[in-house]
Short mmCIF file of C-alpha atoms and ligand atoms in Angstrom, two decimals:
data_model
loop_
_atom_site.label_atom_id
_atom_site.label_comp_id
_atom_site.label_asym_id
_atom_site.label_seq_id
_atom_site.Cartn_x
_atom_site.Cartn_y
_atom_site.Cartn_z
CA UNK A 1 96.07 81.28 87.38
CA UNK A 2 95.95 83.57 90.15
CA UNK A 3 93.07 85.01 92.93
CA UNK A 4 90.79 87.86 91.62
CA UNK A 5 90.94 90.43 94.66
CA UNK A 6 87.42 91.66 94.37
CA UNK A 7 87.46 95.29 95.07
CA UNK A 8 83.42 95.55 94.76
CA UNK A 9 82.91 93.12 97.14
CA UNK A 10 85.72 94.30 99.76
CA UNK A 11 84.55 98.05 99.37
CA UNK A 12 80.95 97.42 99.96
CA UNK A 13 82.20 95.70 103.38
CA UNK A 14 84.25 98.97 104.09
CA UNK A 15 81.20 101.42 103.38
CA UNK A 16 78.74 98.70 105.06
CA UNK A 17 81.14 99.55 108.41
CA UNK A 18 81.46 103.13 107.47
CA UNK A 19 77.48 103.35 107.34
CA UNK A 20 77.13 101.67 110.85
CA UNK A 21 80.03 104.50 112.14
CA UNK A 22 77.55 107.21 110.64
CA UNK A 23 74.54 105.55 112.34
CA UNK A 24 75.77 105.57 115.56
CA UNK A 25 77.03 109.73 115.44
CA UNK A 26 73.70 110.34 113.85
CA UNK A 27 72.48 108.47 117.11
CA UNK A 28 74.28 110.63 118.91
CA UNK A 29 72.88 113.97 117.19
CA UNK A 30 76.01 114.67 115.05
CA UNK A 31 75.54 114.32 110.95
CA UNK A 32 78.27 113.72 108.53
CA UNK A 33 78.81 115.71 105.30
CA UNK A 34 81.00 115.67 102.30
CA UNK A 35 81.90 118.66 100.12
CA UNK A 36 82.80 118.11 96.76
CA UNK A 37 83.81 120.62 94.54
CA UNK A 38 84.20 120.27 90.78
CA UNK A 39 84.99 122.46 88.27
CA UNK A 40 84.65 122.40 84.92
CA UNK A 41 83.15 120.27 82.63
CA UNK A 42 85.92 116.68 82.46
CA UNK A 43 83.92 113.71 81.88
CA UNK A 44 86.08 111.82 83.73
CA UNK A 45 85.86 113.91 86.87
CA UNK A 46 82.30 114.02 86.70
CA UNK A 47 82.07 110.15 86.74
CA UNK A 48 84.02 110.03 89.63
CA UNK A 49 81.80 112.60 91.39
CA UNK A 50 78.66 111.12 90.37
CA UNK A 51 80.72 107.92 92.28
CA UNK A 52 81.11 109.86 95.39
CA UNK A 53 77.37 110.86 95.62
CA UNK A 54 76.07 107.18 95.53
CA UNK A 55 78.21 106.47 97.92
CA UNK A 56 77.81 109.50 100.17
CA UNK A 57 73.99 108.56 99.60
CA UNK A 58 74.68 104.83 100.78
CA UNK A 59 77.00 105.53 103.71
CA UNK A 60 74.45 107.73 105.18
CA UNK A 61 76.96 111.01 104.39
CA UNK A 62 75.51 114.31 103.28
CA UNK A 63 76.78 115.53 100.31
CA UNK A 64 76.72 119.22 99.13
CA UNK A 65 77.94 119.91 95.60
CA UNK A 66 79.54 122.76 94.16
CA UNK A 67 79.98 122.12 90.17
CA UNK A 68 81.55 125.48 89.11
CA UNK A 69 82.18 126.56 85.45
CA UNK A 70 85.35 125.78 83.61
CA UNK A 71 85.69 129.78 83.94
CA UNK A 72 86.20 130.38 87.67
CA UNK A 73 88.90 132.33 89.06
CA UNK A 74 91.65 130.80 91.58
CA UNK A 75 89.74 133.92 93.81
CA UNK A 76 86.06 132.52 93.40
CA UNK A 77 87.13 128.82 94.13
CA UNK A 78 89.98 130.00 97.01
CA UNK A 79 86.73 131.76 98.61
CA UNK A 80 84.26 128.70 98.21
CA UNK A 81 86.80 126.51 100.26
CA UNK A 82 87.15 129.10 102.77
CA UNK A 83 83.35 129.21 103.10
CA UNK A 84 83.15 125.27 103.37
CA UNK A 85 86.28 125.51 106.22
CA UNK A 86 84.25 127.69 108.58
CA UNK A 87 80.61 125.46 107.43
CA UNK A 88 80.08 123.40 110.22
CA UNK A 89 77.88 121.13 108.23
CA UNK A 90 80.65 120.37 106.03
CA UNK A 91 83.06 117.35 107.65
CA UNK A 92 85.04 116.91 104.64
CA UNK A 93 86.16 119.02 101.46
CA UNK A 94 87.33 117.63 98.66
CA UNK A 95 88.58 119.60 95.12
CA UNK A 96 88.09 117.14 92.36
CA UNK A 97 91.59 117.70 90.55
CA UNK A 98 92.89 117.81 87.76
CA UNK A 99 91.74 121.55 87.97
CA UNK A 100 91.44 123.48 84.75
CA UNK A 101 95.05 125.06 83.91
CA UNK A 102 94.64 128.56 84.89
CA UNK A 103 93.95 127.20 88.42
CA UNK A 104 96.91 126.88 90.72
CA UNK A 105 96.36 123.19 92.59
CA UNK A 106 98.73 123.53 95.16
CA UNK A 107 97.19 126.75 96.65
CA UNK A 108 94.14 125.52 96.91
CA UNK A 109 94.74 122.35 98.62
CA UNK A 110 97.24 124.54 100.98
CA UNK A 111 93.88 126.44 101.72
CA UNK A 112 91.65 123.31 103.00
CA UNK A 113 91.62 122.81 106.32
CA UNK A 114 93.66 119.68 107.49
CA UNK A 115 91.09 118.56 109.40
CA UNK A 116 88.69 118.78 106.77
CA UNK A 117 91.31 117.26 103.96
CA UNK A 118 89.70 114.15 103.37
CA UNK A 119 91.47 113.20 100.66
CA UNK A 120 94.92 113.71 103.42
CA UNK A 121 96.96 116.05 100.08
CA UNK A 122 97.48 119.06 102.25
CA UNK A 123 100.97 119.01 103.59
CA UNK A 124 100.29 118.79 107.13
CA UNK A 125 98.65 115.82 106.57
CA UNK A 126 101.22 114.23 104.18
CA UNK A 127 103.96 115.42 107.16
CA UNK A 128 101.87 113.27 109.17
CA UNK A 129 101.83 110.14 107.10
CA UNK A 130 105.12 110.46 106.65
CA UNK A 131 105.89 110.23 110.25
CA UNK A 132 103.38 107.67 110.60
CA UNK A 133 100.97 109.63 113.38
CA UNK A 134 98.17 110.29 110.74
CA UNK A 135 94.03 110.98 111.01
CA UNK A 136 93.49 110.23 107.50
CA UNK A 137 95.64 108.19 104.90
CA UNK A 138 95.42 109.40 101.04
CA UNK A 139 91.81 107.36 99.46
CA UNK A 140 94.04 105.19 96.83
CA UNK A 141 97.20 104.27 98.57
CA UNK A 142 94.72 103.21 101.70
CA UNK A 143 92.06 101.57 99.23
CA UNK A 144 95.53 99.42 98.03
CA UNK A 145 96.70 98.07 101.61
CA UNK A 146 93.48 96.85 102.43
CA UNK A 147 93.43 94.78 99.30
CA UNK A 148 96.38 93.68 99.82
CA UNK A 149 95.28 92.99 103.36
CA UNK A 150 92.66 91.02 102.18
CA UNK A 151 95.11 88.86 100.48
CA UNK A 152 96.37 87.04 103.88
CA UNK A 153 99.81 88.11 102.32
CA UNK A 154 101.72 89.72 104.96
CA UNK A 155 103.77 92.68 103.84
CA UNK A 156 106.03 92.24 106.83
CA UNK A 157 109.82 91.67 105.10
CA UNK A 158 108.38 91.38 101.60
CA UNK A 159 109.90 93.29 98.50
CA UNK A 160 107.75 95.47 97.51
CA UNK A 161 107.92 97.38 94.62
CA UNK A 162 106.14 100.34 93.78
CA UNK A 163 105.75 101.79 89.77
CA UNK A 164 104.74 105.68 90.34
CA UNK A 165 106.09 108.55 92.30
CA UNK A 166 103.26 110.84 92.09
CA UNK A 167 102.10 112.75 95.25
CA UNK A 168 98.45 111.11 95.46
CA UNK A 169 99.41 107.37 94.65
CA UNK A 170 103.52 106.39 94.21
CA UNK A 171 104.88 108.21 97.36
CA UNK A 172 101.97 107.66 99.84
CA UNK A 173 101.85 104.28 98.72
CA UNK A 174 105.81 103.41 99.26
CA UNK A 175 105.00 105.10 102.67
CA UNK A 176 102.29 102.64 104.06
CA UNK A 177 103.86 99.76 102.58
CA UNK A 178 107.10 100.95 104.44
CA UNK A 179 105.00 101.30 107.68
CA UNK A 180 104.30 97.70 107.40
CA UNK A 181 108.19 96.62 107.16
CA UNK A 182 108.41 96.42 103.48
CA UNK A 183 111.35 96.59 101.77
CA UNK A 184 110.13 98.73 99.53
CA UNK A 185 111.74 100.25 95.72
CA UNK A 186 110.13 103.32 93.71
CA UNK A 187 110.39 103.06 89.99
CA UNK A 188 110.05 106.12 87.58
CA UNK A 189 110.32 106.82 84.35
CA UNK A 190 114.15 107.25 84.66
CA UNK A 191 114.45 103.64 86.61
CA UNK A 192 116.76 101.82 84.70
CA UNK A 193 116.14 97.97 83.97
CA UNK A 194 112.89 98.29 85.44
CA UNK A 195 111.86 94.15 84.65
CA UNK A 196 114.61 93.21 86.67
CA UNK A 197 113.62 95.25 89.63
CA UNK A 198 109.80 94.39 89.53
CA UNK A 199 110.46 90.76 88.78
CA UNK A 200 111.79 91.02 92.51
CA UNK A 201 108.41 92.02 93.90
CA UNK A 202 106.58 90.07 96.11
CA UNK A 203 104.45 92.99 95.88
CA UNK A 204 103.72 94.77 93.23
CA UNK A 205 102.01 98.08 92.93
CA UNK A 206 101.38 99.86 89.60
CA UNK A 207 100.61 103.37 88.89
CA UNK A 208 102.03 104.91 85.97
CA UNK A 209 98.99 105.70 83.55
CA UNK A 210 99.81 103.90 80.79
CA UNK A 211 97.66 100.39 79.48
CA UNK A 212 99.09 97.27 79.49
CA UNK A 213 102.62 98.68 81.01
CA UNK A 214 103.15 95.72 83.24
CA UNK A 215 103.66 92.72 81.18
CA UNK A 216 103.54 88.96 82.92
CA UNK A 217 107.80 88.99 82.06
CA UNK A 218 108.04 91.68 84.69
CA UNK A 219 106.36 90.15 87.51
CA UNK A 220 107.21 87.27 89.88
CA UNK A 221 105.35 83.98 89.94
CA UNK A 222 103.11 84.30 92.83
CA UNK A 223 103.35 88.03 93.52
CA UNK A 224 100.39 89.96 94.64
CA UNK A 225 99.88 92.53 91.78
CA UNK A 226 97.84 95.93 92.48
CA UNK A 227 96.92 97.56 89.60
CA UNK A 228 95.90 101.36 90.35
CA UNK A 229 95.91 102.41 86.48
CA UNK A 230 92.50 103.82 85.03
CA UNK A 231 92.91 104.17 81.50
CA UNK A 232 90.92 105.17 78.70
CA UNK A 233 91.70 103.34 75.57
CA UNK A 234 89.80 104.57 72.03
CA UNK A 235 87.02 101.97 71.74
CA UNK A 236 85.91 104.24 75.52
CA UNK A 237 86.81 100.95 77.52
CA UNK A 238 88.34 101.23 81.03
CA UNK A 239 92.18 99.76 80.95
CA UNK A 240 94.56 99.21 84.01
CA UNK A 241 98.26 99.53 83.77
CA UNK A 242 99.10 95.79 83.92
CA UNK A 243 98.36 93.33 81.18
CA UNK A 244 95.69 91.53 83.17
CA UNK A 245 95.40 88.61 80.84
CA UNK A 246 98.97 87.58 80.48
CA UNK A 247 99.96 88.37 84.46
CA UNK A 248 96.93 86.54 86.02
CA UNK A 249 98.52 83.59 84.51
CA UNK A 250 101.37 84.38 87.02
CA UNK A 251 100.42 86.09 89.58
CA UNK A 252 99.35 84.70 93.14
CA UNK A 253 96.82 87.68 93.73
CA UNK A 254 95.68 90.69 90.99
CA UNK A 255 93.03 93.63 90.88
CA UNK A 256 91.32 93.82 87.74
CA UNK A 257 90.50 97.07 86.34
CA UNK A 258 87.36 98.10 86.92
CA UNK A 259 86.21 96.75 89.66
CA UNK A 260 89.88 96.62 91.57
CA UNK A 261 91.46 99.54 93.05
CA UNK A 262 88.82 102.28 92.09
CA UNK A 263 85.85 101.17 94.57
CA UNK A 264 88.20 100.79 97.30
CA UNK A 265 89.32 104.62 96.33
CA UNK A 266 85.90 105.83 97.02
CA UNK A 267 85.14 103.57 99.97
CA UNK A 268 88.08 105.18 101.94
CA UNK A 269 86.63 108.32 101.11
CA UNK A 270 83.61 107.64 103.05
CA UNK A 271 85.70 106.15 106.02
CA UNK A 272 87.86 109.55 105.69
CA UNK A 273 84.79 111.39 105.96
CA UNK A 274 83.49 109.69 108.68
CA UNK A 275 86.86 109.60 110.80
CA UNK A 276 86.96 113.74 110.35
CA UNK A 277 83.17 113.77 111.83
CA UNK A 278 84.15 111.98 114.34
CA UNK A 279 87.42 114.11 115.33
CA UNK A 280 85.90 117.18 114.77
CA UNK A 281 83.29 116.32 117.47
CA UNK A 282 86.05 114.85 120.10
CA UNK A 283 84.71 111.47 120.05
P1 NAP B 1 101.40 110.29 87.32
O1 NAP B 1 100.88 111.78 88.12
O2 NAP B 1 100.97 111.13 85.91
O3 NAP B 1 102.39 109.86 87.72
C1 NAP B 1 102.73 108.50 86.84
C2 NAP B 1 103.80 107.68 87.43
O4 NAP B 1 103.93 107.01 86.70
C3 NAP B 1 105.39 108.76 87.38
O5 NAP B 1 106.01 109.04 88.33
C4 NAP B 1 106.11 108.62 86.14
O6 NAP B 1 107.45 109.12 86.18
C5 NAP B 1 105.97 106.80 86.12
N1 NAP B 1 106.16 107.11 84.67
C6 NAP B 1 105.48 107.13 83.73
N2 NAP B 1 105.91 106.43 82.57
C7 NAP B 1 107.07 105.50 83.27
C8 NAP B 1 107.76 104.29 82.91
N3 NAP B 1 108.15 104.57 81.46
N4 NAP B 1 108.82 103.71 83.71
C9 NAP B 1 108.19 103.99 84.78
N5 NAP B 1 107.20 105.06 85.44
C10 NAP B 1 107.26 105.46 84.49
O7 NAP B 1 100.20 109.55 87.32
P2 NAP B 1 98.72 109.19 89.11
O8 NAP B 1 98.11 110.16 89.71
O9 NAP B 1 100.01 108.44 90.06
O10 NAP B 1 97.92 107.90 88.48
C11 NAP B 1 98.59 106.82 88.00
C12 NAP B 1 97.40 106.05 87.43
O11 NAP B 1 96.57 105.69 88.76
C13 NAP B 1 96.86 106.96 86.24
O12 NAP B 1 96.00 105.72 85.45
C14 NAP B 1 95.37 107.05 87.30
O13 NAP B 1 94.50 107.31 86.41
C15 NAP B 1 95.52 106.26 88.00
N6 NAP B 1 94.42 106.55 89.35
C16 NAP B 1 93.93 105.53 90.07
C17 NAP B 1 93.04 105.85 90.92
C18 NAP B 1 92.16 104.93 91.28
O14 NAP B 1 90.89 105.81 91.95
N7 NAP B 1 91.91 104.07 91.09
C19 NAP B 1 93.49 107.17 91.63
C20 NAP B 1 94.27 108.01 90.87
C21 NAP B 1 94.81 107.71 89.57
P3 NAP B 1 108.28 110.38 86.67
O15 NAP B 1 107.75 110.70 87.98
O16 NAP B 1 109.74 109.76 86.49
O17 NAP B 1 107.12 111.15 85.36
#
């Protein structure tokens, strides 16, 4: 039976650390603010935005919410992002994705000042991560790294397999593991004999978006298994990409869903916002 990696507990520690950092900045007269922009009424996005607001309150970060109707035009959204870029009270800007399909996400991300891009999705920040000289790390992969670190298992020299190659999870996750001297393989929907590759993984990260996709026969005995997936089942329950009950019998360490990667993503966002405020104020 594997050891559970408790994302709730670890994220609480990260948020406590951020709260201390924010209190320290406040003592120097520096406030920390995060603007969260949500367009439309996607229920999942609404839940994420509410969790982010709660986390801000806990960390002493001022949160500014902009809830725009689904009919918002590209020009209106760009104008808001521009306004937030110029607002000194706003240290971090987060535009909740996905945006309604008539909006061009790439253009909106490109309009965010890289110094306020606390999601680290802007091409400048993506490039900085690639060369290993970065201010912020993308929230979900950075949260996954913290969970891996919590096990005490070193990444150096390990076989690491990431399933998924999205710009927000899979690719940056692979890059972070590479920076830590892991030997990294990225798998995707065209990968042949996926199970043979995942079975070699000492560290396996699943970011696929398919419920219980990773089964026990795909996992090496004793592996660290990080489940990024957040899939809503027909009964409304949340389910990861990993067949948790079966895989926990075989893995060395495993994250649950919920209570694993999700809370870490939000905690890292808080950390990035505090870092942005520090950098913007020359600290
Ligand atoms: P995405 O953009 O849809 O990417 C999914 C990836 O999985 C793609 O690279 C895709 O390959 C690959 N894939 C799909 N079917 C596959 C198969 N049969 N075999 C191998 N690979 C396959 O999703 P994402 O944004 O990265 O998110 C992934 C999951 O993480 C989702 O459940 C999402 O909700 C969750 N998520 C959670 C958090 C959190 O905070 N916990 C944050 C972000 C995302 P191709 O590239 O070839 O299509």
